[in-house]
Short mmCIF file of C-alpha atoms and ligand atoms in Angstrom, two decimals:
data_model
loop_
_atom_site.label_atom_id
_atom_site.label_comp_id
_atom_site.label_asym_id
_atom_site.label_seq_id
_atom_site.Cartn_x
_atom_site.Cartn_y
_atom_site.Cartn_z
CA MET A 4 10.68 13.47 -15.82
CA SER A 5 9.33 12.04 -12.95
CA LEU A 6 5.75 12.36 -11.63
CA THR A 7 4.83 14.62 -8.50
CA SER A 8 1.85 13.09 -6.80
CA VAL A 9 -1.54 14.91 -5.91
CA THR A 10 -0.07 16.08 -2.70
CA GLU A 11 3.51 17.30 -3.64
CA LEU A 12 1.80 19.27 -5.89
CA GLN A 13 -1.05 20.47 -3.46
CA THR A 14 2.02 21.42 -0.77
CA LEU A 15 4.05 23.41 -2.95
CA ILE A 16 1.61 25.40 -5.02
CA ARG A 17 0.62 26.44 -1.07
CA ALA A 18 3.98 26.72 -0.42
CA HIS A 19 4.64 29.07 -2.58
CA ILE A 20 1.78 30.98 -2.38
CA ASP A 21 2.07 31.41 1.33
CA LYS A 22 6.05 32.19 0.79
CA SER A 23 4.80 35.51 -1.33
CA LYS A 24 3.01 36.45 1.69
CA TYR A 25 0.06 38.09 -0.61
CA ARG A 26 -2.93 39.72 1.04
CA PRO A 27 -5.37 41.58 -1.24
CA GLU A 28 -6.35 45.04 -0.25
CA ILE A 29 -8.97 45.66 2.83
CA GLU A 30 -12.26 46.75 2.18
CA THR A 31 -15.75 46.66 4.15
CA VAL A 32 -19.17 45.60 2.70
CA ALA A 33 -22.78 45.33 4.82
CA VAL A 34 -22.85 42.52 6.95
CA ALA A 35 -25.93 40.79 4.95
CA CYS A 36 -23.28 41.10 1.60
CA ALA A 37 -20.22 39.31 3.69
CA ALA A 38 -21.02 35.97 3.50
CA GLY A 39 -18.44 33.76 0.74
CA ARG A 40 -15.86 36.61 1.59
CA VAL A 41 -13.01 36.50 3.17
CA LEU A 42 -12.84 38.27 6.62
CA ALA A 43 -9.39 40.50 6.95
CA GLN A 44 -9.09 41.68 10.87
CA ASP A 45 -10.07 40.12 14.24
CA ILE A 46 -13.27 40.38 15.62
CA THR A 47 -13.09 41.23 19.30
CA SER A 48 -16.77 41.45 20.69
CA PRO A 49 -18.26 44.92 21.89
CA LEU A 50 -20.19 43.72 23.97
CA ASN A 51 -21.82 40.62 26.28
CA ILE A 52 -24.39 37.96 24.81
CA PRO A 53 -26.59 38.23 26.60
CA CYS A 54 -26.13 41.55 27.04
CA ALA A 55 -28.47 41.04 30.51
CA ASP A 56 -29.49 38.03 32.51
CA ILE A 57 -32.53 37.69 30.00
CA SER A 58 -35.68 35.16 30.87
CA ALA A 59 -35.61 31.99 28.45
CA MET A 60 -39.23 31.49 28.93
CA ASP A 61 -42.35 33.34 29.71
CA GLY A 62 -43.47 33.14 33.22
CA TYR A 63 -42.37 34.57 37.14
CA THR A 64 -39.28 35.33 38.32
CA LEU A 65 -38.71 34.66 42.02
CA PRO A 66 -36.21 36.02 44.46
CA ALA A 67 -35.22 32.34 45.49
CA ALA A 68 -35.52 28.95 44.74
CA ALA A 69 -38.50 27.73 46.20
CA GLU A 70 -40.76 24.67 46.87
CA ALA A 71 -44.14 23.85 45.21
CA GLY A 72 -46.99 24.89 46.56
CA SER A 73 -45.60 28.31 47.53
CA ARG A 74 -46.92 31.43 46.73
CA TRP A 75 -45.70 34.52 45.37
CA GLN A 76 -47.59 37.72 45.28
CA VAL A 77 -47.15 39.38 41.47
CA ALA A 78 -45.06 42.63 42.10
CA GLY A 79 -44.98 43.92 38.38
CA GLU A 80 -44.20 43.13 34.70
CA SER A 81 -41.15 42.64 32.99
CA ALA A 82 -41.15 42.22 28.78
CA ALA A 83 -38.25 42.50 26.20
CA GLY A 84 -37.44 46.03 25.92
CA LYS A 85 -39.77 47.46 28.76
CA PRO A 86 -37.82 46.14 32.26
CA PHE A 87 -39.52 46.13 35.41
CA ALA A 88 -37.70 49.12 37.22
CA ASP A 89 -37.62 47.83 40.68
CA ASN A 90 -36.35 44.97 42.63
CA VAL A 91 -38.14 41.46 42.79
CA PRO A 92 -39.25 42.18 46.33
CA GLU A 93 -38.55 39.71 49.13
CA GLY A 94 -41.59 37.54 48.88
CA GLY A 95 -42.76 38.65 45.66
CA CYS A 96 -42.60 37.95 42.12
CA VAL A 97 -42.34 39.31 38.89
CA ARG A 98 -44.99 38.42 36.03
CA ILE A 99 -41.81 37.70 32.84
CA MET A 100 -41.64 37.66 29.23
CA THR A 101 -39.07 35.57 27.12
CA GLY A 102 -36.30 37.70 26.18
CA ALA A 103 -36.97 40.06 29.26
CA VAL A 104 -34.49 41.28 31.36
CA VAL A 105 -34.66 39.78 34.67
CA PRO A 106 -35.03 42.28 37.41
CA THR A 107 -32.16 42.78 40.32
CA GLY A 108 -32.55 39.77 42.90
CA GLY A 109 -34.32 37.54 40.61
CA ALA A 110 -32.86 34.12 41.18
CA CYS A 111 -35.00 31.88 38.40
CA VAL A 112 -38.00 31.88 36.13
CA VAL A 113 -40.92 29.55 36.42
CA LEU A 114 -42.50 28.54 33.19
CA LYS A 115 -46.49 29.69 33.17
CA GLU A 116 -47.79 26.47 32.66
CA ASN A 117 -45.80 25.51 36.07
CA VAL A 118 -48.21 27.91 38.44
CA THR A 119 -52.20 28.00 39.40
CA VAL A 120 -52.79 32.36 39.40
CA GLU A 121 -54.87 33.12 41.93
CA GLU A 122 -56.04 37.33 41.79
CA ASN A 123 -52.77 38.54 42.56
CA SER A 124 -50.62 35.60 43.44
CA ILE A 125 -49.55 32.80 41.99
CA VAL A 126 -48.90 29.41 43.72
CA LEU A 127 -46.12 26.66 42.33
CA ASN A 128 -47.31 23.53 40.67
CA GLN A 129 -43.50 22.17 41.40
CA ALA A 130 -40.10 23.47 42.72
CA ALA A 131 -38.12 25.49 41.55
CA ARG A 132 -34.46 26.02 41.43
CA ALA A 133 -32.16 28.84 41.49
CA GLY A 134 -31.10 29.53 37.93
CA ASP A 135 -33.76 28.02 36.03
CA ASN A 136 -34.50 29.76 32.68
CA ILE A 137 -32.27 32.43 33.11
CA ARG A 138 -29.73 33.27 30.49
CA TYR A 139 -26.87 35.07 32.06
CA CYS A 140 -25.40 38.47 31.04
CA GLY A 141 -22.28 37.14 28.81
CA GLU A 142 -22.40 32.99 28.99
CA GLU A 143 -22.10 32.91 25.22
CA VAL A 144 -19.69 35.87 24.52
CA ALA A 145 -18.13 38.03 26.90
CA ILE A 146 -16.71 41.18 26.05
CA GLY A 147 -13.08 41.44 24.62
CA ASN A 148 -13.35 37.58 22.89
CA THR A 149 -12.08 37.10 19.83
CA VAL A 150 -15.18 35.70 17.95
CA LEU A 151 -13.69 35.02 14.94
CA GLN A 152 -10.17 35.57 13.05
CA ALA A 153 -8.98 37.38 9.77
CA GLY A 154 -8.55 34.48 7.02
CA ARG A 155 -12.14 33.02 8.01
CA ILE A 156 -14.01 32.50 4.87
CA LEU A 157 -17.53 33.83 6.47
CA ARG A 158 -20.50 31.50 6.68
CA THR A 159 -24.09 32.71 6.89
CA ALA A 160 -23.64 31.61 10.75
CA ASP A 161 -20.99 34.18 11.21
CA ILE A 162 -23.18 36.87 9.75
CA MET A 163 -25.50 36.27 12.66
CA LEU A 164 -22.82 36.33 14.88
CA LEU A 165 -21.25 39.63 13.31
CA ALA A 166 -25.41 40.71 13.46
CA ALA A 167 -25.76 39.97 16.84
CA LEU A 168 -22.28 41.89 18.15
CA GLY A 169 -23.73 45.03 16.73
CA VAL A 170 -21.29 44.75 13.96
CA GLY A 171 -22.95 46.06 10.45
CA GLU A 172 -19.90 46.89 8.38
CA VAL A 173 -16.96 44.05 7.95
CA PRO A 174 -13.70 44.40 6.66
CA VAL A 175 -12.87 41.62 4.06
CA TYR A 176 -10.48 41.32 1.45
CA ARG A 177 -11.34 42.72 -2.34
CA LYS A 178 -12.25 40.39 -4.97
CA ILE A 179 -8.89 39.53 -6.66
CA LYS A 180 -8.97 39.93 -10.35
CA VAL A 181 -8.75 36.19 -11.68
CA ALA A 182 -8.92 36.23 -16.10
CA VAL A 183 -9.63 33.28 -18.22
CA LEU A 184 -8.40 32.43 -21.49
CA SER A 185 -8.65 29.11 -23.55
CA THR A 186 -6.58 27.93 -26.29
CA GLY A 187 -7.39 25.90 -29.11
CA ASP A 188 -7.54 26.76 -33.35
CA GLU A 189 -10.27 24.36 -32.99
CA LEU A 190 -12.16 26.24 -30.10
CA HIS A 191 -16.13 27.70 -31.18
CA GLU A 192 -18.02 29.68 -29.08
CA PRO A 193 -21.27 28.42 -27.35
CA GLY A 194 -24.23 30.14 -28.76
CA THR A 195 -23.18 30.43 -32.37
CA PRO A 196 -23.50 27.40 -35.31
CA VAL A 197 -20.14 25.87 -35.65
CA GLY A 198 -19.57 25.63 -39.25
CA ARG A 199 -16.86 22.92 -39.59
CA SER A 200 -17.20 18.97 -37.90
CA ASP A 201 -13.44 19.42 -36.45
CA GLN A 202 -14.72 22.58 -34.26
CA VAL A 203 -15.39 21.75 -30.86
CA TYR A 204 -17.23 24.30 -28.47
CA ASP A 205 -15.16 25.93 -25.74
CA SER A 206 -16.73 24.52 -23.03
CA ASN A 207 -13.88 24.90 -20.54
CA ARG A 208 -13.62 28.81 -20.32
CA HIS A 209 -17.43 28.97 -19.66
CA THR A 210 -17.34 26.08 -17.31
CA LEU A 211 -14.06 27.93 -15.35
CA MET A 212 -16.54 31.36 -15.10
CA ALA A 213 -19.18 29.28 -13.71
CA ARG A 214 -16.72 27.96 -11.33
CA LEU A 215 -15.54 31.38 -10.28
CA ASN A 216 -18.51 33.22 -9.67
CA LEU A 217 -19.00 30.89 -6.71
CA LEU A 218 -15.99 32.43 -5.33
CA PRO A 219 -15.06 35.91 -4.38
CA VAL A 220 -13.63 36.79 -7.04
CA GLU A 221 -14.00 39.33 -9.68
CA VAL A 222 -14.36 37.41 -13.14
CA LEU A 223 -12.48 39.10 -16.66
CA ASP A 224 -13.35 36.84 -19.31
CA LEU A 225 -10.19 37.21 -22.01
CA GLY A 226 -11.77 34.61 -24.62
CA GLN A 227 -10.03 32.47 -27.27
CA ALA A 228 -6.75 32.54 -28.19
CA ALA A 229 -5.29 30.55 -31.50
CA ASP A 230 -2.64 28.46 -31.06
CA ASP A 231 -0.20 30.80 -31.87
CA LEU A 232 2.94 32.25 -29.87
CA GLU A 233 2.52 35.90 -30.82
CA GLY A 234 -1.22 35.77 -30.11
CA VAL A 235 -1.16 34.33 -26.91
CA LEU A 236 1.89 36.17 -25.76
CA HIS A 237 -0.15 39.08 -26.99
CA VAL A 238 -3.12 38.31 -24.60
CA LEU A 239 -1.16 37.28 -21.76
CA ASP A 240 0.98 40.00 -21.77
CA GLU A 241 -2.13 42.63 -21.31
CA ALA A 242 -4.22 40.05 -18.69
CA ALA A 243 -0.76 40.11 -16.43
CA GLN A 244 -1.34 43.66 -15.86
CA GLN A 245 -5.09 43.84 -15.24
CA ALA A 246 -4.87 40.38 -13.39
CA ASP A 247 -4.14 39.13 -9.89
CA VAL A 248 -4.72 35.45 -11.43
CA VAL A 249 -4.71 34.32 -15.10
CA ILE A 250 -6.03 30.49 -15.41
CA THR A 251 -5.87 29.26 -19.20
CA SER A 252 -6.85 26.06 -20.89
CA GLY A 253 -5.11 23.89 -22.98
CA GLY A 254 -1.74 23.94 -25.02
CA VAL A 255 -0.01 23.07 -21.47
CA SER A 256 0.83 19.08 -22.77
CA VAL A 257 4.05 18.20 -24.97
CA GLY A 258 2.49 18.90 -28.18
CA ASP A 259 3.57 20.96 -31.42
CA TYR A 260 1.33 23.91 -31.13
CA ASP A 261 1.56 24.40 -27.25
CA TYR A 262 2.44 27.62 -27.25
CA VAL A 263 1.15 28.72 -23.84
CA ARG A 264 3.66 27.35 -21.51
CA GLU A 265 6.51 28.83 -23.92
CA ALA A 266 4.12 32.39 -23.61
CA VAL A 267 4.12 32.04 -20.13
CA LEU A 268 7.98 31.78 -20.05
CA ARG A 269 8.45 34.77 -21.60
CA LEU A 270 6.65 36.79 -19.54
CA GLY A 271 7.95 35.79 -15.84
CA ALA A 272 8.33 31.92 -14.49
CA ILE A 273 6.98 28.62 -14.67
CA HIS A 274 6.48 25.40 -13.61
CA HIS A 275 5.59 22.30 -14.83
CA TYR A 276 4.39 19.44 -13.92
CA LYS A 277 3.70 15.65 -14.82
CA VAL A 278 0.81 15.39 -11.76
CA ALA A 279 0.44 11.14 -11.12
CA VAL A 280 -3.13 11.66 -11.39
CA LYS A 281 -6.05 11.01 -13.90
CA PRO A 282 -7.24 12.31 -15.36
CA GLY A 283 -5.09 15.41 -16.30
CA LYS A 284 -1.69 14.59 -16.11
CA PRO A 285 0.19 17.88 -17.02
CA PHE A 286 -0.56 20.76 -14.82
CA VAL A 287 1.76 24.23 -14.99
CA PHE A 288 1.59 27.01 -12.66
CA GLY A 289 3.84 30.01 -12.13
CA LYS A 290 4.02 33.83 -12.62
CA MET A 291 3.70 36.74 -14.83
CA LEU A 292 5.34 39.57 -12.72
CA ASN A 293 2.84 39.44 -9.75
CA THR A 294 0.19 37.69 -11.44
CA TRP A 295 -0.22 34.13 -10.51
CA TYR A 296 -0.56 32.11 -13.53
CA PHE A 297 -2.31 28.37 -13.64
CA GLY A 298 -2.72 26.25 -16.77
CA LEU A 299 -4.90 23.39 -17.16
CA PRO A 300 -4.86 20.91 -19.99
CA GLY A 301 -7.32 21.17 -22.66
CA ASN A 302 -9.76 17.91 -22.26
CA PRO A 303 -12.54 19.15 -19.99
CA VAL A 304 -12.82 16.36 -17.45
CA SER A 305 -9.10 17.09 -16.62
CA GLY A 306 -9.29 20.87 -16.14
CA PHE A 307 -12.49 20.07 -14.29
CA VAL A 308 -10.78 17.60 -11.90
CA GLY A 309 -7.49 20.32 -12.32
CA PHE A 310 -9.53 22.76 -10.86
CA ASP A 311 -10.72 21.16 -7.72
CA LEU A 312 -7.40 19.64 -7.04
CA PHE A 313 -5.05 22.45 -7.50
CA ILE A 314 -6.78 26.15 -8.49
CA LYS A 315 -9.74 26.07 -5.91
CA GLU A 316 -7.65 25.78 -2.48
CA ALA A 317 -4.66 28.53 -4.17
CA LEU A 318 -7.47 30.82 -5.05
CA TRP A 319 -9.25 30.96 -1.49
CA LEU A 320 -5.41 31.38 -0.31
CA LEU A 321 -4.77 34.32 -2.87
CA CYS A 322 -8.40 35.79 -1.65
CA GLY A 323 -6.74 36.01 1.59
CA ALA A 324 -8.43 32.69 3.80
CA THR A 325 -5.90 31.11 6.14
CA ASP A 326 -7.59 28.34 7.14
CA VAL A 327 -8.84 26.76 3.99
CA PRO A 328 -11.83 24.11 4.56
CA GLN A 329 -10.77 20.78 3.41
CA PRO A 330 -13.40 19.16 0.96
CA LEU A 331 -15.62 16.40 2.46
CA ARG A 332 -14.29 12.63 2.30
CA PHE A 333 -15.85 10.06 3.53
CA SER A 334 -15.65 5.84 2.87
CA ALA A 335 -18.12 4.10 0.92
CA VAL A 336 -18.17 0.06 -0.98
CA LEU A 337 -18.17 -0.11 -4.67
CA THR A 338 -20.96 -1.75 -6.42
CA GLN A 339 -18.88 -2.92 -8.94
CA PRO A 340 -15.56 -3.86 -10.37
CA VAL A 341 -13.44 -0.65 -11.01
CA LYS A 342 -10.73 -1.06 -13.59
CA LYS A 343 -7.33 1.09 -12.60
CA SER A 344 -3.84 0.98 -13.00
CA PRO A 345 -1.21 1.42 -10.72
CA GLY A 346 0.89 4.50 -10.69
CA ARG A 347 -1.54 7.55 -10.67
CA THR A 348 -3.95 8.50 -8.69
CA ASP A 349 -7.55 8.13 -9.77
CA ILE A 350 -10.51 10.76 -9.30
CA GLN A 351 -13.22 8.75 -11.13
CA ARG A 352 -16.64 10.88 -11.39
CA ALA A 353 -19.12 8.09 -9.39
CA LEU A 354 -22.89 7.92 -8.55
CA LEU A 355 -22.34 8.00 -4.36
CA GLN A 356 -25.70 6.74 -2.20
CA GLN A 357 -26.78 6.35 0.73
CA GLU A 358 -28.02 3.01 1.91
CA ALA A 359 -31.13 1.81 3.91
CA ASP A 360 -28.35 1.20 6.81
CA GLY A 361 -26.65 4.58 6.62
CA SER A 362 -23.37 3.40 4.71
CA TRP A 363 -22.49 4.75 1.29
CA SER A 364 -21.47 2.90 -1.50
CA ALA A 365 -19.93 4.42 -4.48
CA ALA A 366 -19.77 3.56 -8.69
CA PRO A 367 -18.36 5.47 -11.39
CA SER A 368 -20.81 7.11 -13.63
CA GLY A 369 -19.79 5.57 -16.65
CA ALA A 370 -16.69 5.52 -19.17
CA GLN A 371 -13.81 7.66 -17.17
CA ASP A 372 -12.23 9.46 -20.52
CA SER A 373 -11.23 12.86 -20.33
CA HIS A 374 -13.28 14.05 -22.62
CA ARG A 375 -17.01 12.13 -20.85
CA VAL A 376 -18.34 15.83 -19.95
CA TRP A 377 -21.94 13.90 -19.60
CA GLY A 378 -20.46 11.53 -17.30
CA VAL A 379 -19.32 14.44 -15.05
CA SER A 380 -22.46 16.11 -15.08
CA ARG A 381 -24.04 12.44 -14.18
CA ALA A 382 -21.96 11.93 -11.30
CA ASN A 383 -22.78 13.50 -7.57
CA GLY A 384 -18.98 12.55 -6.32
CA TYR A 385 -15.32 11.83 -6.88
CA MET A 386 -13.66 8.38 -6.08
CA ILE A 387 -10.40 9.11 -5.49
CA LEU A 388 -8.53 5.60 -6.18
CA PRO A 389 -5.03 5.58 -4.21
CA CYS A 390 -2.43 5.90 -6.30
CA GLU A 391 -0.82 2.49 -5.72
CA ALA A 392 -4.31 0.74 -6.37
CA GLY A 393 -4.91 -1.57 -9.58
CA ASP A 394 -7.90 -2.75 -10.16
CA LEU A 395 -10.59 -3.38 -7.31
CA PRO A 396 -13.04 -5.59 -6.80
CA ALA A 397 -17.11 -5.04 -5.78
CA GLY A 398 -17.24 -4.84 -2.41
CA THR A 399 -13.86 -2.76 -1.52
CA LEU A 400 -13.78 0.20 0.96
CA VAL A 401 -12.86 3.26 -1.60
CA THR A 402 -12.82 7.34 -0.23
CA VAL A 403 -15.36 9.34 -1.71
CA GLN A 404 -15.90 13.14 -1.88
CA PRO A 405 -19.43 14.81 -2.72
CA PHE A 406 -19.88 17.40 -5.03
CA THR A 407 -21.33 19.68 -2.62
CA GLU A 408 -23.59 21.18 -5.14
CA ALA A 409 -25.76 17.56 -5.67
CA PHE A 410 -26.59 17.43 -2.06
CA LEU A 411 -28.89 20.25 -0.72
P1 LIG B 8 -5.33 20.60 -25.48
O1 LIG B 8 -4.41 20.24 -24.20
O2 LIG B 8 -5.10 21.70 -25.98
O3 LIG B 8 -3.83 19.71 -26.06
O4 LIG B 8 -6.57 20.16 -25.97
C1 LIG B 8 -6.99 18.78 -25.28
C2 LIG B 8 -8.10 18.10 -25.65
O5 LIG B 8 -8.89 18.92 -25.62
C3 LIG B 8 -8.57 18.46 -27.61
O6 LIG B 8 -9.53 17.42 -27.66
C4 LIG B 8 -9.21 19.93 -27.05
O7 LIG B 8 -10.06 19.85 -28.28
C5 LIG B 8 -10.09 19.38 -26.37
N1 LIG B 8 -10.21 21.05 -25.80
C6 LIG B 8 -9.09 22.09 -25.70
N2 LIG B 8 -9.41 23.34 -25.06
C7 LIG B 8 -11.16 23.32 -24.62
C8 LIG B 8 -12.00 23.91 -24.26
N3 LIG B 8 -11.80 25.11 -24.49
N4 LIG B 8 -13.39 23.56 -24.11
C9 LIG B 8 -13.37 22.08 -24.47
N5 LIG B 8 -12.57 21.24 -25.29
C10 LIG B 8 -11.28 21.67 -25.45
MG1 LIG B 9 -4.91 22.65 -27.81
#
């Protein structure tokens, strides 16, 4: 079987999901709880922002542009929430506060710092131009503007926009159910002492659940399954009845005890890939009835990288997102030589650092084998080394991708 490139597999997964036209049901949530959820309907503005012509400053509104030295009689006051009931009189002015409606006839606002108050009049210390310090009705958002589109992963700035438009409850896609299973006779549950030296703590399932908890999904913990076809078949069959997505760890390479692929195959369809990526060559995905299936290799670092490369975007798409943001990537200079064999894209765990001149440097965060969990924890990003590249000397410009968690 020839190797599939990273971008080929990403495109394939995307195409399968697009083709299914899968969309979760819609529910509404309070606007403050909608960040990180996927918007399910376009939002069209029911009002103007600003809602009227509004003063941007504390000062005086005049009926026209005016010269320095001109004098204006103060006719009254307009405060936020307490507008002036009349027009701005000709030859007069109205004292006005930030956020207050500019009364009809107001052409500009002069800052209170730029006038001299004399009894009930003001004298301008500098000229005023028409339009100064007025925020015009609808200049930011006009009634009928489509401000957000269905499929948007809502950000906190969107919450500001929605609340400013008076939206109290937001239509979002419901959280999809994602079930997680780890496989392996050697696995042992963290929090309990291991009895034998051949037992390995199940880090993958807990890592997956932690990562899923950052997405708008409901996590179903299926625990561990032994390397046994009947057992795995039973768990997956049950999971496929309840979950929208099942993710397993382990048992997808071509080894004697790798029953997971066989089990998924019996329950549905499966695509098996040898991906031209390091770490994590084997990757499978498929469907059991209406449940999507992703199978990660057991080596912890391979699973970690595989989730980033192939599962995260797929989950966002299944959550209803239409325009999934791509990871932040930029160039950095290698501060040391890096070993690499041509033929696979290396996703190396790295330490990225911004230098005094603003440029970025990168170095591996230690050895790069796929069991090196401390090295991922020490890293603050990936270096993405192209498929065809061999060993790279210090000074080479490489593409890096910071871990968003590592930068505030
Ligand atoms: P596998 O993909 O099942 O052949 O596993 C490859 C390697 O990953 C083996 O050394 C396993 O012990 C290890 N491994 C598999 N599953 C896990 C897991 N859930 N947590 C930690 N290590 C694992
Ligand atoms: Mg295994």
